[in-house]
mmCIF file of C-alpha atoms in Angstrom:
data_model
loop_
_atom_site.group_PDB
_atom_site.id
_atom_site.type_symbol
_atom_site.label_atom_id
_atom_site.label_comp_id
_atom_site.label_asym_id
_atom_site.label_seq_id
_atom_site.Cartn_x
_atom_site.Cartn_y
_atom_site.Cartn_z
ATOM 1 C CA MET A 16 -14.175 4.599 32.043
ATOM 2 C CA HIS A 17 -12.425 1.866 30.536
ATOM 3 C CA THR A 18 -10.383 -0.416 32.396
ATOM 4 C CA GLN A 19 -7.144 -1.916 30.989
ATOM 5 C CA THR A 20 -8.706 -4.966 30.326
ATOM 6 C CA SER A 21 -11.989 -3.817 28.396
ATOM 7 C CA ARG A 22 -10.160 -1.271 26.226
ATOM 8 C CA PRO A 23 -8.528 -3.557 23.504
ATOM 9 C CA HIS A 24 -12.466 -5.035 23.380
ATOM 10 C CA ALA A 25 -13.819 -1.608 23.155
ATOM 11 C CA ARG A 26 -11.648 -1.034 20.148
ATOM 12 C CA ARG A 27 -12.463 -4.056 18.627
ATOM 13 C CA ARG A 28 -15.955 -3.511 18.921
ATOM 14 C CA ALA A 29 -15.854 -0.304 17.205
ATOM 15 C CA LEU A 30 -13.565 -1.620 14.303
ATOM 16 C CA LEU A 31 -16.503 -4.421 14.006
ATOM 17 C CA ARG A 32 -18.978 -1.604 14.294
ATOM 18 C CA ARG A 33 -17.531 0.468 11.569
ATOM 19 C CA ALA A 34 -16.821 -2.586 9.173
ATOM 20 C CA ALA A 35 -20.330 -3.408 9.391
ATOM 21 C CA LEU A 36 -20.954 -0.269 7.424
ATOM 22 C CA PHE A 37 -19.708 -1.744 4.336
ATOM 23 C CA ASP A 38 -21.793 -3.365 1.673
ATOM 24 C CA PHE A 39 -19.093 -5.714 0.091
ATOM 25 C CA PRO A 40 -17.928 -8.632 1.592
ATOM 26 C CA ALA A 41 -14.750 -9.369 4.046
ATOM 27 C CA SER A 42 -13.013 -12.058 2.136
ATOM 28 C CA ALA A 43 -11.735 -15.276 3.700
ATOM 29 C CA ASP A 44 -10.713 -16.903 0.503
ATOM 30 C CA LEU A 45 -7.151 -17.698 1.618
ATOM 31 C CA SER A 46 -4.256 -19.325 -0.394
ATOM 32 C CA PRO A 47 -3.496 -22.691 0.933
ATOM 33 C CA ASP A 48 0.405 -21.674 0.827
ATOM 34 C CA THR A 49 -0.233 -18.575 3.165
ATOM 35 C CA GLU A 50 1.486 -20.304 6.073
ATOM 36 C CA ALA A 51 4.621 -21.365 3.895
ATOM 37 C CA ALA A 52 4.774 -17.948 2.527
ATOM 38 C CA ARG A 53 4.627 -16.364 6.077
ATOM 39 C CA GLN A 54 7.858 -18.186 7.153
ATOM 40 C CA HIS A 55 9.550 -17.707 3.647
ATOM 41 C CA THR A 56 8.940 -13.803 3.986
ATOM 42 C CA ILE A 57 10.297 -13.543 7.720
ATOM 43 C CA ARG A 58 13.603 -15.516 6.401
ATOM 44 C CA TRP A 59 13.888 -13.174 3.536
ATOM 45 C CA LEU A 60 13.703 -9.999 5.488
ATOM 46 C CA SER A 61 15.718 -11.673 8.096
ATOM 47 C CA ARG A 62 18.645 -12.324 5.865
ATOM 48 C CA TYR A 63 18.945 -8.879 4.583
ATOM 49 C CA GLY A 64 18.887 -7.780 8.433
ATOM 50 C CA VAL A 65 15.579 -6.133 8.661
ATOM 51 C CA PHE A 66 15.063 -7.593 11.803
ATOM 52 C CA GLN A 67 17.693 -7.057 14.326
ATOM 53 C CA ASP A 68 16.394 -9.471 16.980
ATOM 54 C CA HIS A 69 13.600 -12.163 17.847
ATOM 55 C CA ALA A 70 11.258 -9.542 19.080
ATOM 56 C CA SER A 71 11.584 -7.401 15.931
ATOM 57 C CA ALA A 72 10.490 -10.471 13.873
ATOM 58 C CA ALA A 73 7.810 -11.467 16.293
ATOM 59 C CA GLU A 74 6.377 -8.002 16.158
ATOM 60 C CA TYR A 75 6.256 -8.082 12.404
ATOM 61 C CA ASP A 76 4.751 -11.299 12.289
ATOM 62 C CA ALA A 77 1.971 -10.363 14.571
ATOM 63 C CA LEU A 78 0.765 -8.113 11.868
ATOM 64 C CA ARG A 79 0.037 -10.947 9.367
ATOM 65 C CA PHE A 80 0.940 -9.303 6.017
ATOM 66 C CA ASP A 81 0.897 -13.033 4.821
ATOM 67 C CA VAL A 82 -2.832 -13.142 5.399
ATOM 68 C CA LEU A 83 -3.304 -9.977 3.228
ATOM 69 C CA THR A 84 -1.109 -11.545 0.410
ATOM 70 C CA GLY A 85 -3.064 -14.885 0.823
ATOM 71 C CA LEU A 86 -6.417 -13.177 0.347
ATOM 72 C CA PHE A 87 -5.085 -10.937 -2.514
ATOM 73 C CA TYR A 88 -3.801 -13.999 -4.411
ATOM 74 C CA PRO A 89 -6.046 -16.854 -3.325
ATOM 75 C CA ARG A 90 -5.127 -19.170 -6.397
ATOM 76 C CA ALA A 91 -1.635 -18.382 -6.269
ATOM 77 C CA SER A 92 0.892 -20.873 -4.446
ATOM 78 C CA GLY A 93 4.588 -21.675 -3.889
ATOM 79 C CA ALA A 94 7.091 -19.261 -5.310
ATOM 80 C CA GLU A 95 4.719 -17.047 -6.775
ATOM 81 C CA LEU A 96 2.842 -16.474 -3.604
ATOM 82 C CA ASP A 97 6.367 -15.890 -1.948
ATOM 83 C CA LEU A 98 7.129 -13.255 -4.186
ATOM 84 C CA GLY A 99 3.804 -11.652 -3.755
ATOM 85 C CA ASN A 100 4.290 -11.786 0.239
ATOM 86 C CA ASP A 101 7.987 -10.361 -0.234
ATOM 87 C CA LEU A 102 6.491 -7.581 -1.892
ATOM 88 C CA VAL A 103 3.560 -6.934 0.500
ATOM 89 C CA GLY A 104 6.253 -7.161 3.389
ATOM 90 C CA TRP A 105 8.615 -4.794 1.748
ATOM 91 C CA TYR A 106 5.893 -2.332 1.176
ATOM 92 C CA PHE A 107 4.813 -2.208 4.861
ATOM 93 C CA VAL A 108 8.739 -2.033 6.082
ATOM 94 C CA PHE A 109 9.151 0.530 3.809
ATOM 95 C CA ASP A 110 6.107 2.657 4.581
ATOM 96 C CA ASP A 111 6.762 2.391 8.300
ATOM 97 C CA GLN A 112 10.163 4.642 7.620
ATOM 98 C CA PHE A 113 7.977 7.872 7.260
ATOM 99 C CA ASP A 114 6.428 7.573 10.554
ATOM 100 C CA GLY A 115 8.971 9.595 12.392
ATOM 101 C CA GLU A 116 11.212 12.878 11.623
ATOM 102 C CA LEU A 117 11.655 11.210 8.171
ATOM 103 C CA GLY A 118 8.039 11.859 7.053
ATOM 104 C CA HIS A 119 8.310 15.405 7.799
ATOM 105 C CA ARG A 120 11.710 16.008 6.086
ATOM 106 C CA PRO A 121 10.624 16.437 2.322
ATOM 107 C CA GLU A 122 14.555 16.760 1.215
ATOM 108 C CA ALA A 123 15.499 13.622 2.886
ATOM 109 C CA VAL A 124 12.389 11.455 1.557
ATOM 110 C CA ALA A 125 13.453 12.701 -1.756
ATOM 111 C CA ARG A 126 16.974 11.367 -1.463
ATOM 112 C CA LEU A 127 15.517 7.925 -0.220
ATOM 113 C CA VAL A 128 12.992 8.177 -3.279
ATOM 114 C CA ALA A 129 15.639 8.560 -5.644
ATOM 115 C CA ASP A 130 17.909 5.657 -4.302
ATOM 116 C CA VAL A 131 15.142 3.445 -4.611
ATOM 117 C CA ILE A 132 14.161 4.656 -7.907
ATOM 118 C CA ARG A 133 18.017 4.048 -8.878
ATOM 119 C CA ILE A 134 17.692 0.242 -8.288
ATOM 120 C CA THR A 135 14.702 0.211 -10.748
ATOM 121 C CA GLU A 136 16.996 1.699 -13.474
ATOM 122 C CA GLU A 137 19.838 -0.871 -13.171
ATOM 123 C CA ASP A 138 20.428 -3.221 -15.931
ATOM 124 C CA GLU A 139 19.046 -6.715 -15.087
ATOM 125 C CA THR A 140 22.205 -8.478 -16.032
ATOM 126 C CA HIS A 141 25.156 -6.207 -15.354
ATOM 127 C CA GLY A 142 23.802 -3.901 -12.502
ATOM 128 C CA GLY A 143 25.043 -5.070 -9.203
ATOM 129 C CA ALA A 144 24.924 -4.251 -5.580
ATOM 130 C CA ARG A 145 27.467 -1.540 -4.406
ATOM 131 C CA GLY A 146 27.813 -2.937 -0.761
ATOM 132 C CA GLY A 147 26.764 -1.018 2.373
ATOM 133 C CA GLU A 148 23.565 0.203 1.310
ATOM 134 C CA GLY A 149 21.561 -1.170 4.084
ATOM 135 C CA PRO A 150 18.594 -3.669 4.375
ATOM 136 C CA LEU A 151 15.917 -1.509 2.920
ATOM 137 C CA LEU A 152 17.758 -0.988 -0.354
ATOM 138 C CA GLU A 153 19.559 -4.557 -0.486
ATOM 139 C CA SER A 154 16.304 -6.444 -0.371
ATOM 140 C CA PHE A 155 14.379 -4.191 -2.802
ATOM 141 C CA ARG A 156 17.186 -4.852 -5.357
ATOM 142 C CA ASP A 157 16.679 -8.682 -4.759
ATOM 143 C CA LEU A 158 12.669 -8.237 -4.633
ATOM 144 C CA TRP A 159 13.024 -5.995 -7.954
ATOM 145 C CA ARG A 160 15.101 -8.611 -9.728
ATOM 146 C CA ARG A 161 13.097 -11.362 -9.074
ATOM 147 C CA ILE A 162 9.660 -9.731 -9.768
ATOM 148 C CA ASN A 163 10.895 -8.632 -13.228
ATOM 149 C CA SER A 164 12.980 -11.429 -14.531
ATOM 150 C CA GLY A 165 11.515 -13.134 -17.620
ATOM 151 C CA ARG A 166 8.479 -10.513 -17.805
ATOM 152 C CA PRO A 167 7.600 -9.067 -21.247
ATOM 153 C CA PRO A 168 8.741 -5.670 -21.634
ATOM 154 C CA VAL A 169 5.179 -4.392 -21.880
ATOM 155 C CA TRP A 170 4.325 -5.582 -18.408
ATOM 156 C CA ARG A 171 7.817 -4.479 -17.079
ATOM 157 C CA ASP A 172 7.205 -0.765 -17.992
ATOM 158 C CA ARG A 173 3.717 -1.089 -16.453
ATOM 159 C CA PHE A 174 5.002 -2.200 -13.393
ATOM 160 C CA ARG A 175 7.724 0.463 -13.009
ATOM 161 C CA HIS A 176 5.283 3.057 -13.831
ATOM 162 C CA HIS A 177 3.108 2.026 -11.045
ATOM 163 C CA TRP A 178 6.300 2.007 -8.671
ATOM 164 C CA LEU A 179 7.086 5.275 -9.508
ATOM 165 C CA GLU A 180 3.993 6.816 -8.995
ATOM 166 C CA TYR A 181 3.808 5.032 -5.486
ATOM 167 C CA LEU A 182 7.420 6.190 -4.405
ATOM 168 C CA HIS A 183 7.033 9.708 -5.584
ATOM 169 C CA SER A 184 3.936 10.040 -3.350
ATOM 170 C CA TYR A 185 5.869 9.536 -0.052
ATOM 171 C CA HIS A 186 7.723 13.187 -1.142
ATOM 172 C CA ARG A 187 4.403 14.738 -1.773
ATOM 173 C CA GLU A 188 3.077 13.626 1.716
ATOM 174 C CA ALA A 189 6.110 15.078 3.231
ATOM 175 C CA LEU A 190 5.665 18.362 1.373
ATOM 176 C CA GLU A 191 2.028 18.384 2.787
ATOM 177 C CA ARG A 192 3.198 17.884 6.208
ATOM 178 C CA THR A 193 5.293 20.863 6.090
ATOM 179 C CA GLY A 194 3.342 23.233 4.029
ATOM 180 C CA ASP A 195 5.653 23.358 1.393
ATOM 181 C CA LEU A 196 3.093 22.753 -1.401
ATOM 182 C CA PRO A 197 2.174 25.611 -3.517
ATOM 183 C CA GLY A 198 -1.485 26.867 -3.028
ATOM 184 C CA PRO A 199 -3.677 27.271 -0.137
ATOM 185 C CA GLY A 200 -3.842 25.165 2.773
ATOM 186 C CA GLY A 201 -0.418 25.346 4.421
ATOM 187 C CA ALA A 202 0.579 22.490 6.548
ATOM 188 C CA GLY A 203 -1.651 19.572 7.646
ATOM 189 C CA ALA A 204 -4.298 17.686 5.922
ATOM 190 C CA PRO A 205 -5.045 18.045 2.181
ATOM 191 C CA ARG A 206 -8.199 20.299 1.987
ATOM 192 C CA SER A 207 -10.610 17.735 0.659
ATOM 193 C CA VAL A 208 -11.690 14.028 0.461
ATOM 194 C CA GLU A 209 -10.925 14.487 -3.298
ATOM 195 C CA ALA A 210 -7.365 15.916 -2.635
ATOM 196 C CA VAL A 211 -6.077 13.051 -0.187
ATOM 197 C CA LEU A 212 -7.716 10.794 -2.372
ATOM 198 C CA ALA A 213 -5.634 11.763 -5.370
ATOM 199 C CA LEU A 214 -2.570 11.096 -3.449
ATOM 200 C CA ARG A 215 -3.531 7.938 -1.443
ATOM 201 C CA ARG A 216 -4.225 6.486 -4.615
ATOM 202 C CA HIS A 217 -0.677 6.447 -5.161
ATOM 203 C CA SER A 218 0.557 5.933 -1.734
ATOM 204 C CA ILE A 219 -1.917 3.052 -1.090
ATOM 205 C CA GLY A 220 0.519 0.682 -3.480
ATOM 206 C CA VAL A 221 -2.360 -1.252 -5.000
ATOM 207 C CA GLN A 222 -1.599 -0.912 -8.526
ATOM 208 C CA PRO A 223 1.759 -2.978 -8.354
ATOM 209 C CA CYS A 224 -0.037 -5.591 -6.382
ATOM 210 C CA LEU A 225 -2.669 -5.795 -9.048
ATOM 211 C CA ASP A 226 0.200 -6.100 -11.714
ATOM 212 C CA LEU A 227 0.916 -9.184 -10.344
ATOM 213 C CA ASN A 228 -2.114 -10.824 -11.203
ATOM 214 C CA GLU A 229 -1.159 -10.955 -14.871
ATOM 215 C CA PRO A 230 2.232 -13.032 -14.394
ATOM 216 C CA PHE A 231 0.681 -15.208 -11.829
ATOM 217 C CA GLY A 232 -2.406 -15.976 -14.319
ATOM 218 C CA GLY A 233 -0.075 -16.352 -17.330
ATOM 219 C CA TYR A 234 -1.350 -13.578 -19.278
ATOM 220 C CA THR A 235 -0.318 -9.629 -20.269
ATOM 221 C CA LEU A 236 -3.273 -7.402 -21.014
ATOM 222 C CA PRO A 237 -2.553 -5.393 -23.696
ATOM 223 C CA PRO A 238 -1.602 -1.595 -23.102
ATOM 224 C CA ALA A 239 -4.914 -0.585 -24.847
ATOM 225 C CA LEU A 240 -7.344 -2.653 -22.909
ATOM 226 C CA HIS A 241 -5.204 -2.253 -19.725
ATOM 227 C CA GLY A 242 -5.368 1.680 -20.124
ATOM 228 C CA GLY A 243 -8.785 2.100 -21.558
ATOM 229 C CA PHE A 244 -12.353 2.314 -20.413
ATOM 230 C CA PRO A 245 -13.645 0.795 -18.455
ATOM 231 C CA LEU A 246 -10.872 -1.473 -16.707
ATOM 232 C CA ALA A 247 -8.583 1.893 -16.039
ATOM 233 C CA ARG A 248 -11.603 3.098 -14.069
ATOM 234 C CA MET A 249 -12.331 -0.117 -12.343
ATOM 235 C CA ARG A 250 -8.621 0.193 -11.359
ATOM 236 C CA GLU A 251 -9.208 3.440 -9.929
ATOM 237 C CA ALA A 252 -12.309 2.447 -8.233
ATOM 238 C CA THR A 253 -10.194 -0.343 -6.679
ATOM 239 C CA ASP A 254 -7.810 1.855 -5.489
ATOM 240 C CA ASP A 255 -10.926 4.038 -3.651
ATOM 241 C CA VAL A 256 -12.294 0.976 -2.038
ATOM 242 C CA VAL A 257 -8.936 -0.051 -0.487
ATOM 243 C CA VAL A 258 -8.077 3.606 0.612
ATOM 244 C CA PHE A 259 -11.474 4.367 2.128
ATOM 245 C CA THR A 260 -11.454 0.779 3.955
ATOM 246 C CA ASN A 261 -8.066 1.333 5.073
ATOM 247 C CA ASP A 262 -8.858 4.922 6.110
ATOM 248 C CA ILE A 263 -11.694 3.298 8.703
ATOM 249 C CA ALA A 264 -9.863 0.411 9.589
ATOM 250 C CA SER A 265 -6.633 2.462 10.946
ATOM 251 C CA LEU A 266 -8.487 5.386 12.106
ATOM 252 C CA ASP A 267 -7.849 4.915 15.686
ATOM 253 C CA LYS A 268 -4.179 4.668 14.922
ATOM 254 C CA GLU A 269 -3.850 7.605 12.857
ATOM 255 C CA LEU A 270 -5.442 9.572 15.267
ATOM 256 C CA ALA A 271 -2.918 8.706 17.887
ATOM 257 C CA VAL A 272 0.136 9.387 15.769
ATOM 258 C CA GLY A 273 -1.515 12.482 14.262
ATOM 259 C CA ASP A 274 -1.126 11.515 10.741
ATOM 260 C CA VAL A 275 -3.740 13.604 8.829
ATOM 261 C CA HIS A 276 -3.246 11.687 5.285
ATOM 262 C CA ASN A 277 -6.783 10.085 5.969
ATOM 263 C CA SER A 278 -9.858 10.632 4.211
ATOM 264 C CA VAL A 279 -12.054 10.154 7.363
ATOM 265 C CA ILE A 280 -9.976 12.770 9.319
ATOM 266 C CA VAL A 281 -10.074 15.200 6.389
ATOM 267 C CA GLN A 282 -14.066 14.879 6.239
ATOM 268 C CA TRP A 283 -14.036 15.256 10.083
ATOM 269 C CA GLN A 284 -12.105 18.187 9.772
ATOM 270 C CA ARG A 285 -14.176 19.701 7.033
ATOM 271 C CA THR A 286 -17.522 19.192 8.391
ATOM 272 C CA GLY A 287 -17.124 19.200 11.850
ATOM 273 C CA GLY A 288 -19.761 17.277 13.995
ATOM 274 C CA ASP A 289 -19.341 13.557 15.236
ATOM 275 C CA LEU A 290 -16.541 11.568 14.063
ATOM 276 C CA GLU A 291 -18.832 8.661 13.162
ATOM 277 C CA ASP A 292 -20.739 10.866 10.728
ATOM 278 C CA ALA A 293 -17.468 11.105 8.883
ATOM 279 C CA VAL A 294 -16.852 7.464 9.084
ATOM 280 C CA ARG A 295 -20.355 6.627 7.592
ATOM 281 C CA HIS A 296 -19.537 9.186 4.902
ATOM 282 C CA ILE A 297 -16.463 7.570 3.653
ATOM 283 C CA ALA A 298 -18.052 4.047 4.190
ATOM 284 C CA GLY A 299 -20.700 5.312 1.741
ATOM 285 C CA LEU A 300 -18.401 6.444 -0.691
ATOM 286 C CA ALA A 301 -16.340 2.718 -0.637
ATOM 287 C CA ASN A 302 -19.949 1.213 -1.103
ATOM 288 C CA ALA A 303 -20.885 3.362 -4.248
ATOM 289 C CA ARG A 304 -17.604 2.750 -5.764
ATOM 290 C CA TYR A 305 -17.817 -1.118 -5.003
ATOM 291 C CA ARG A 306 -21.351 -0.941 -6.504
ATOM 292 C CA TRP A 307 -20.209 0.691 -9.579
ATOM 293 C CA PHE A 308 -17.462 -1.901 -10.377
ATOM 294 C CA GLU A 309 -19.513 -4.672 -9.773
ATOM 295 C CA GLU A 310 -22.269 -3.385 -12.199
ATOM 296 C CA THR A 311 -19.372 -2.561 -15.023
ATOM 297 C CA ALA A 312 -17.920 -6.118 -14.499
ATOM 298 C CA ALA A 313 -21.416 -7.399 -15.136
ATOM 299 C CA ARG A 314 -21.398 -5.571 -18.574
ATOM 300 C CA LEU A 315 -17.888 -6.299 -19.661
ATOM 301 C CA PRO A 316 -18.690 -9.824 -21.410
ATOM 302 C CA ALA A 317 -20.972 -8.001 -23.580
ATOM 303 C CA LEU A 318 -18.447 -5.002 -24.279
ATOM 304 C CA LEU A 319 -15.721 -7.396 -24.977
ATOM 305 C CA ALA A 320 -18.111 -9.319 -27.277
ATOM 306 C CA GLU A 321 -19.238 -6.237 -29.221
ATOM 307 C CA ALA A 322 -15.600 -5.475 -29.803
ATOM 308 C CA GLY A 323 -14.710 -8.942 -31.187
ATOM 309 C CA ALA A 324 -12.709 -9.899 -28.522
ATOM 310 C CA ALA A 325 -10.915 -13.412 -28.723
ATOM 311 C CA PRO A 326 -11.879 -16.068 -26.024
ATOM 312 C CA ASP A 327 -8.348 -15.639 -24.405
ATOM 313 C CA THR A 328 -8.880 -12.210 -23.964
ATOM 314 C CA HIS A 329 -12.386 -12.852 -22.239
ATOM 315 C CA ALA A 330 -10.615 -15.033 -19.851
ATOM 316 C CA ALA A 331 -7.751 -12.796 -19.223
ATOM 317 C CA VAL A 332 -10.077 -9.738 -18.536
ATOM 318 C CA ALA A 333 -12.135 -12.181 -16.089
ATOM 319 C CA ARG A 334 -9.180 -13.323 -14.107
ATOM 320 C CA TYR A 335 -7.788 -9.581 -13.803
ATOM 321 C CA VAL A 336 -11.418 -8.561 -12.559
ATOM 322 C CA ASP A 337 -11.200 -11.190 -10.129
ATOM 323 C CA GLY A 338 -7.840 -9.896 -9.051
ATOM 324 C CA MET A 339 -9.499 -6.473 -8.376
ATOM 325 C CA ARG A 340 -12.236 -7.846 -6.415
ATOM 326 C CA HIS A 341 -10.008 -10.094 -4.262
ATOM 327 C CA VAL A 342 -7.832 -6.975 -3.430
ATOM 328 C CA MET A 343 -10.677 -5.003 -2.456
ATOM 329 C CA THR A 344 -12.666 -7.702 -0.399
ATOM 330 C CA GLY A 345 -9.180 -9.373 0.803
ATOM 331 C CA ASN A 346 -8.087 -5.949 2.213
ATOM 332 C CA LEU A 347 -11.239 -5.645 4.475
ATOM 333 C CA GLY A 348 -10.901 -9.242 5.468
ATOM 334 C CA TRP A 349 -7.204 -8.716 6.467
ATOM 335 C CA SER A 350 -7.931 -5.481 8.217
ATOM 336 C CA LEU A 351 -10.403 -7.264 10.468
ATOM 337 C CA ARG A 352 -7.651 -9.999 11.603
ATOM 338 C CA THR A 353 -4.410 -8.069 12.066
ATOM 339 C CA ALA A 354 -2.939 -6.342 14.886
ATOM 340 C CA ARG A 355 -1.802 -3.216 13.052
ATOM 341 C CA TYR A 356 -5.176 -1.636 13.661
ATOM 342 C CA ASP A 357 -6.325 -2.970 17.121
ATOM 343 C CA GLU A 358 -5.434 -1.796 20.223
ATOM 344 C CA ARG A 359 -1.611 -3.445 20.044
ATOM 345 C CA GLY A 360 -1.202 -1.690 16.703
ATOM 346 C CA THR A 361 -2.223 1.655 17.944
ATOM 347 C CA GLU A 362 -0.302 1.295 21.276
ATOM 348 C CA ALA A 363 2.896 0.354 19.177
ATOM 349 C CA VAL A 364 3.009 3.554 17.362
ATOM 350 C CA SER A 365 1.866 6.002 20.235
ATOM 351 C CA ASP A 366 3.660 8.492 22.193
ATOM 352 C CA GLY A 367 6.242 8.914 19.450
ATOM 353 C CA ARG A 368 7.378 5.056 19.510
ATOM 354 C CA GLN A 369 8.202 3.455 16.052
ATOM 355 C CA ARG A 370 8.378 0.260 14.988
ATOM 356 C CA PRO A 371 11.586 -1.612 15.250
ATOM 357 C CA TRP A 372 12.289 -1.766 11.661
ATOM 358 C CA ALA A 373 11.719 1.966 11.175
ATOM 359 C CA GLN A 374 15.127 3.226 11.179
ATOM 360 C CA LEU A 375 16.244 1.163 8.115
ATOM 361 C CA ALA A 376 16.527 4.109 6.026
ATOM 362 C CA GLY A 377 19.346 5.953 8.046
ATOM 363 C CA ALA A 378 16.860 8.809 8.711
ATOM 364 C CA GLU A 379 19.426 10.886 10.584
ATOM 365 C CA GLU A 380 22.100 10.957 7.755
ATOM 366 C CA LEU A 381 19.354 11.450 4.967
ATOM 367 C CA ILE A 382 18.327 14.513 7.013
ATOM 368 C CA ARG A 383 21.812 15.711 7.438
ATOM 369 C CA ALA A 384 22.669 15.267 3.813
ATOM 370 C CA GLY A 385 19.354 17.137 2.896
ATOM 371 C CA ARG A 386 20.104 20.276 4.870
ATOM 372 C CA ASP A 387 20.918 23.321 2.608
ATOM 373 C CA ALA A 388 21.058 20.848 -0.459
ATOM 374 C CA SER A 389 19.202 21.487 -3.360
ATOM 375 C CA LEU A 390 17.457 18.566 -4.787
ATOM 376 C CA PRO A 391 15.821 17.690 -8.210
ATOM 377 C CA SER A 392 11.989 17.435 -7.656
ATOM 378 C CA PRO A 393 10.732 13.863 -8.251
ATOM 379 C CA THR A 394 8.383 14.823 -10.738
ATOM 380 C CA GLY A 395 10.805 16.416 -12.820
ATOM 381 C CA GLY A 396 10.079 20.226 -12.187
ATOM 382 C CA PRO A 397 12.664 22.953 -10.346
ATOM 383 C CA PRO A 398 14.805 22.020 -7.609
ATOM 384 C CA HIS A 399 13.142 21.758 -4.191
ATOM 385 C CA ARG A 400 14.758 23.537 -1.101
#
């Protein structure tokens, strides 16, 4: 039996043992401005009222999302890294809204998602805050305008498309939790690893993070190159590696809270047997994706030369590929350093406890408004009740 003192060490050993299954490195290549970005984002979120007291800010700070940002963008600095860290910080604050009852209320989730989407539709010049929207939406409006300001239309369209995919995934997750999706399975986890992966590729939020590599690097990939083979498939592989890494790192936390949108848990439920067998299977899938990514990256210069690409295109693609690599290896590096997935992180969300910032969406009001109300489906389908 573990003592209270030994349990954190046991969890840490389990995480390190599982991480050793990965064939790709855990990056330690950190932007030198990471500490400055850390302080900036805490001030920014505090200014919008995300943290109600010092203890809440300290709990957020312990998760070290700035390290994740610094590993994602090791060549970024100053205002660029601050902006990337604000995006990453907002992601996690938003994600934590769905850990309680809200995440099991599809109609309420749809209303919140619609509120966020409306901000992405505002005119950059004339759209404005209406007041009283709360910390979550008000901070998002500021973030959205700063990210999109001065960007070319092709990039802004791409970035918004990826954001909509990310936002809609929360509604689909809520539908799956309640068994409201058509087809077999009912409530609970998706029925296969591929099914959970198809959703998690959007909910993991990797694509908008990858998009920032373009303005940070001073280039914009043309749509045909960005959306064609092999870059589109390499982005999908990046999604998969991050999903599988995250699912292994967060496994104990998600078992504690009963969240089944995890590829390891789905594999375990489908096959039975030992949980660690499922961990090894998912790690093997991550390794296969990463190997394919690197093999494809090695062929890219020749493919671009055959297509007659200009030297600046070669340089832009090389930087973009580096950006994908930084996201995969940086995510693993951060997962081994953050308190989000260790004993402290698991205990922080066990027994129904939520993070101090997890009620920013006004869940009770959203749930009340959603009862007996008909809503358009976020995917443009028939109204959902």
